[in-house]
Amino acid sequence: TGLRLAFRYTALALIPVSFALVGLSKQMIRLFSGGVATYLVANPSLQLMSGFFLFVAMQGILTSLLLSIGKTTQVMVIGIVTVVLDLTLSVLLVPSFGLLGAATSRILVDIAGFLMAVYLTMSYLSGAADIGFHAKLFLSSFIMLGVLFSLSKFISNRALTLIPYTLIGVAVLLLCARGLNLLTEEDKRYLEHFMPSGIGRLMRLLL
């Protein structure tokens, strides 16, 4: 049950955030670069890394599971393999593709580490992932991404749009979550318990 909840709520937090960062990547770059357009060359790299951040978090959950059951050697193997793979891919990709190559290398390493962790914890993963829940979450987040990407492309991607677009994205995500019955009563009680009372009650009304 603990592993199921860890997967469920990590995905619930990170999938929408990752998709939102992809949709608002230009605003984020403008915000942290002081509005200098030259830095927008980093946009594809930021979009790639944002979209795959979930693998890092899921790998963290699985390696924590391995450590908790005393499988420290396996965790060390994952670490050594990913370091060697990172160095190899960096040498191969960065000279030719620069920043985009570095981002691609990082993503491939994250995916490889996640897949290794899945393989080493396979016997513990039965029932840990709710396919229906994750499908609905991906669909809701993808619709939100479509709205944010359209706003950024066709209206404005200035840094000042970051807050209003974020609010629009949250509203779209909540509407999709409600329409798809994404959250169970158990989810709502759990989230309400860990949120400030006012936000928790508002969430219940919206969902």
Short mmCIF file of C-alpha atoms in Angstrom, two decimals:
data_model
loop_
_atom_site.label_atom_id
_atom_site.label_comp_id
_atom_site.label_asym_id
_atom_site.label_seq_id
_atom_site.Cartn_x
_atom_site.Cartn_y
_atom_site.Cartn_z
CA THR A 1 0.00 0.00 0.00
CA GLY A 2 2.82 2.39 0.86
CA LEU A 3 4.50 1.88 -2.51
CA ARG A 4 1.18 2.28 -4.33
CA LEU A 5 0.52 5.58 -2.56
CA ALA A 6 4.07 6.78 -3.21
CA PHE A 7 3.70 6.14 -6.94
CA ARG A 8 0.21 7.61 -7.05
CA TYR A 9 0.90 10.88 -5.26
CA THR A 10 4.34 11.40 -6.78
CA ALA A 11 2.72 11.12 -10.21
CA LEU A 12 -0.14 13.38 -9.12
CA ALA A 13 2.34 16.07 -8.12
CA LEU A 14 4.98 15.76 -10.81
CA ILE A 15 3.17 14.90 -14.04
CA PRO A 16 1.11 18.15 -14.09
CA VAL A 17 4.13 20.18 -12.96
CA SER A 18 6.35 18.63 -15.65
CA PHE A 19 3.78 19.32 -18.36
CA ALA A 20 3.26 22.86 -17.07
CA LEU A 21 7.01 23.54 -17.20
CA VAL A 22 7.08 22.33 -20.80
CA GLY A 23 4.23 24.69 -21.69
CA LEU A 24 5.71 27.65 -19.78
CA SER A 25 9.39 27.05 -20.51
CA LYS A 26 9.89 30.29 -22.43
CA GLN A 27 8.39 32.31 -19.60
CA MET A 28 10.67 30.56 -17.10
CA ILE A 29 13.75 31.31 -19.20
CA ARG A 30 12.74 34.96 -19.63
CA LEU A 31 12.08 35.25 -15.89
CA PHE A 32 15.47 33.91 -14.81
CA SER A 33 17.45 35.58 -17.60
CA GLY A 34 16.01 39.03 -17.01
CA GLY A 35 14.06 38.95 -20.26
CA VAL A 36 17.13 38.47 -22.49
CA ALA A 37 15.87 36.71 -25.63
CA THR A 38 19.29 35.22 -26.38
CA TYR A 39 18.77 32.62 -23.67
CA LEU A 40 15.70 31.23 -25.45
CA VAL A 41 18.10 28.91 -27.28
CA ALA A 42 17.89 26.79 -24.11
CA ASN A 43 14.13 26.34 -24.52
CA PRO A 44 14.16 22.91 -26.26
CA SER A 45 16.57 21.55 -23.65
CA LEU A 46 14.44 22.82 -20.78
CA GLN A 47 11.32 21.34 -22.36
CA LEU A 48 13.00 17.94 -22.75
CA MET A 49 14.31 17.82 -19.20
CA SER A 50 11.03 19.05 -17.71
CA GLY A 51 9.03 16.42 -19.54
CA PHE A 52 11.13 13.54 -18.21
CA PHE A 53 11.68 14.65 -14.61
CA LEU A 54 9.14 12.08 -13.42
CA PHE A 55 11.65 9.28 -14.10
CA VAL A 56 14.06 10.78 -11.57
CA ALA A 57 11.41 10.89 -8.87
CA MET A 58 10.18 7.36 -9.55
CA GLN A 59 13.74 6.06 -9.51
CA GLY A 60 14.21 7.73 -6.14
CA ILE A 61 11.20 5.88 -4.74
CA LEU A 62 12.46 2.54 -6.03
CA THR A 63 16.03 3.01 -4.83
CA SER A 64 14.66 3.96 -1.41
CA LEU A 65 12.73 0.68 -1.47
CA LEU A 66 15.94 -1.21 -2.31
CA LEU A 67 17.79 0.50 0.54
CA SER A 68 14.99 -0.25 2.99
CA ILE A 69 15.25 -3.99 2.28
CA GLY A 70 19.03 -4.01 2.48
CA LYS A 71 19.78 -4.17 -1.26
CA THR A 72 22.60 -1.62 -1.08
CA THR A 73 24.70 -3.41 -3.70
CA GLN A 74 21.96 -3.03 -6.29
CA VAL A 75 21.67 0.68 -5.54
CA MET A 76 25.44 1.00 -5.96
CA VAL A 77 25.25 -0.81 -9.30
CA ILE A 78 22.55 1.59 -10.52
CA GLY A 79 24.73 4.52 -9.48
CA ILE A 80 27.87 3.20 -11.19
CA VAL A 81 26.07 2.28 -14.43
CA THR A 82 24.30 5.64 -14.69
CA VAL A 83 27.54 7.57 -14.05
CA VAL A 84 29.40 5.60 -16.73
CA LEU A 85 26.47 6.00 -19.13
CA ASP A 86 26.27 9.73 -18.42
CA LEU A 87 29.98 10.23 -19.13
CA THR A 88 29.79 8.14 -22.31
CA LEU A 89 26.72 9.89 -23.70
CA SER A 90 28.12 13.31 -22.81
CA VAL A 91 31.31 12.58 -24.76
CA LEU A 92 29.26 11.36 -27.73
CA LEU A 93 26.49 13.97 -27.77
CA VAL A 94 27.72 17.24 -26.29
CA PRO A 95 30.48 18.03 -28.83
CA SER A 96 28.03 17.66 -31.72
CA PHE A 97 24.77 18.92 -30.24
CA GLY A 98 25.84 21.21 -27.39
CA LEU A 99 23.18 22.03 -24.81
CA LEU A 100 20.58 19.84 -26.50
CA GLY A 101 23.03 16.94 -26.43
CA ALA A 102 23.63 17.44 -22.72
CA ALA A 103 19.88 17.46 -22.06
CA THR A 104 19.38 14.33 -24.17
CA SER A 105 22.20 12.60 -22.31
CA ARG A 106 20.63 13.47 -18.97
CA ILE A 107 17.22 12.19 -20.05
CA LEU A 108 18.58 8.88 -21.36
CA VAL A 109 20.51 8.37 -18.12
CA ASP A 110 17.39 9.08 -16.05
CA ILE A 111 15.33 6.62 -18.09
CA ALA A 112 18.05 3.97 -17.86
CA GLY A 113 18.30 4.39 -14.09
CA PHE A 114 14.55 4.14 -13.73
CA LEU A 115 14.35 0.98 -15.86
CA MET A 116 17.16 -0.64 -13.87
CA ALA A 117 15.38 0.21 -10.62
CA VAL A 118 12.13 -1.25 -11.99
CA TYR A 119 13.89 -4.45 -13.00
CA LEU A 120 15.53 -4.86 -9.58
CA THR A 121 12.27 -4.24 -7.69
CA MET A 122 9.94 -6.11 -10.07
CA SER A 123 8.82 -8.61 -7.43
CA TYR A 124 7.56 -5.77 -5.19
CA LEU A 125 5.67 -3.81 -7.85
CA SER A 126 2.56 -5.95 -8.24
CA GLY A 127 -0.46 -3.66 -7.91
CA ALA A 128 1.70 -0.59 -7.29
CA ALA A 129 0.62 1.24 -10.45
CA ASP A 130 -2.99 2.15 -11.26
CA ILE A 131 -3.02 2.28 -15.07
CA GLY A 132 -6.44 3.94 -15.26
CA PHE A 133 -5.44 6.68 -12.82
CA HIS A 134 -2.20 7.41 -14.64
CA ALA A 135 -3.92 7.45 -18.04
CA LYS A 136 -6.47 10.01 -16.79
CA LEU A 137 -3.71 12.06 -15.18
CA PHE A 138 -1.65 12.09 -18.39
CA LEU A 139 -4.73 13.08 -20.42
CA SER A 140 -5.64 15.90 -18.03
CA SER A 141 -2.05 17.16 -17.99
CA PHE A 142 -1.77 16.90 -21.79
CA ILE A 143 -4.91 19.01 -22.25
CA MET A 144 -3.47 21.57 -19.83
CA LEU A 145 -0.20 21.53 -21.80
CA GLY A 146 -2.11 22.15 -25.03
CA VAL A 147 -3.81 25.21 -23.54
CA LEU A 148 -0.57 26.62 -22.10
CA PHE A 149 1.39 25.96 -25.29
CA SER A 150 -1.31 27.66 -27.38
CA LEU A 151 -1.38 30.70 -25.11
CA SER A 152 2.41 30.99 -25.19
CA LYS A 153 2.63 30.54 -28.97
CA PHE A 154 -0.30 32.62 -30.17
CA ILE A 155 -0.77 35.28 -27.49
CA SER A 156 2.41 36.00 -25.51
CA ASN A 157 5.34 34.26 -23.83
CA ARG A 158 6.57 37.21 -21.80
CA ALA A 159 7.61 36.56 -18.22
CA LEU A 160 4.63 38.59 -16.96
CA THR A 161 2.26 35.94 -18.32
CA LEU A 162 3.70 33.25 -16.03
CA ILE A 163 1.25 33.79 -13.15
CA PRO A 164 -1.99 34.23 -15.17
CA TYR A 165 -1.12 31.29 -17.43
CA THR A 166 -0.33 29.16 -14.39
CA LEU A 167 -3.74 29.96 -12.92
CA ILE A 168 -5.40 29.12 -16.24
CA GLY A 169 -3.47 25.84 -16.35
CA VAL A 170 -4.55 24.93 -12.82
CA ALA A 171 -8.18 25.69 -13.70
CA VAL A 172 -8.00 23.52 -16.85
CA LEU A 173 -6.36 20.69 -14.91
CA LEU A 174 -9.01 20.80 -12.19
CA LEU A 175 -11.83 20.82 -14.74
CA CYS A 176 -10.33 17.82 -16.52
CA ALA A 177 -9.72 15.99 -13.24
CA ARG A 178 -13.32 16.54 -12.22
CA GLY A 179 -14.70 15.55 -15.60
CA LEU A 180 -12.66 12.34 -15.65
CA ASN A 181 -13.29 11.51 -11.97
CA LEU A 182 -9.54 11.39 -11.48
CA LEU A 183 -9.51 11.43 -7.68
CA THR A 184 -11.20 8.93 -5.40
CA GLU A 185 -12.69 9.86 -2.03
CA GLU A 186 -9.57 8.38 -0.44
CA ASP A 187 -7.40 10.72 -2.52
CA LYS A 188 -9.49 13.74 -1.58
CA ARG A 189 -9.36 12.93 2.15
CA TYR A 190 -5.62 12.33 1.99
CA LEU A 191 -4.89 15.57 0.12
CA GLU A 192 -7.26 17.60 2.31
CA HIS A 193 -5.46 16.29 5.40
CA PHE A 194 -2.08 17.58 4.18
CA MET A 195 -3.28 20.92 2.81
CA PRO A 196 -4.07 24.10 4.73
CA SER A 197 -7.71 23.90 5.83
CA GLY A 198 -9.00 26.59 3.47
CA ILE A 199 -7.25 25.15 0.42
CA GLY A 200 -8.35 21.65 1.35
CA ARG A 201 -12.01 22.64 1.53
CA LEU A 202 -11.74 24.55 -1.76
CA MET A 203 -10.19 21.50 -3.41
CA ARG A 204 -13.10 19.34 -2.26
CA LEU A 205 -15.59 21.83 -3.73
CA LEU A 206 -13.75 21.94 -7.06
CA LEU A 207 -13.16 18.20 -7.36
#
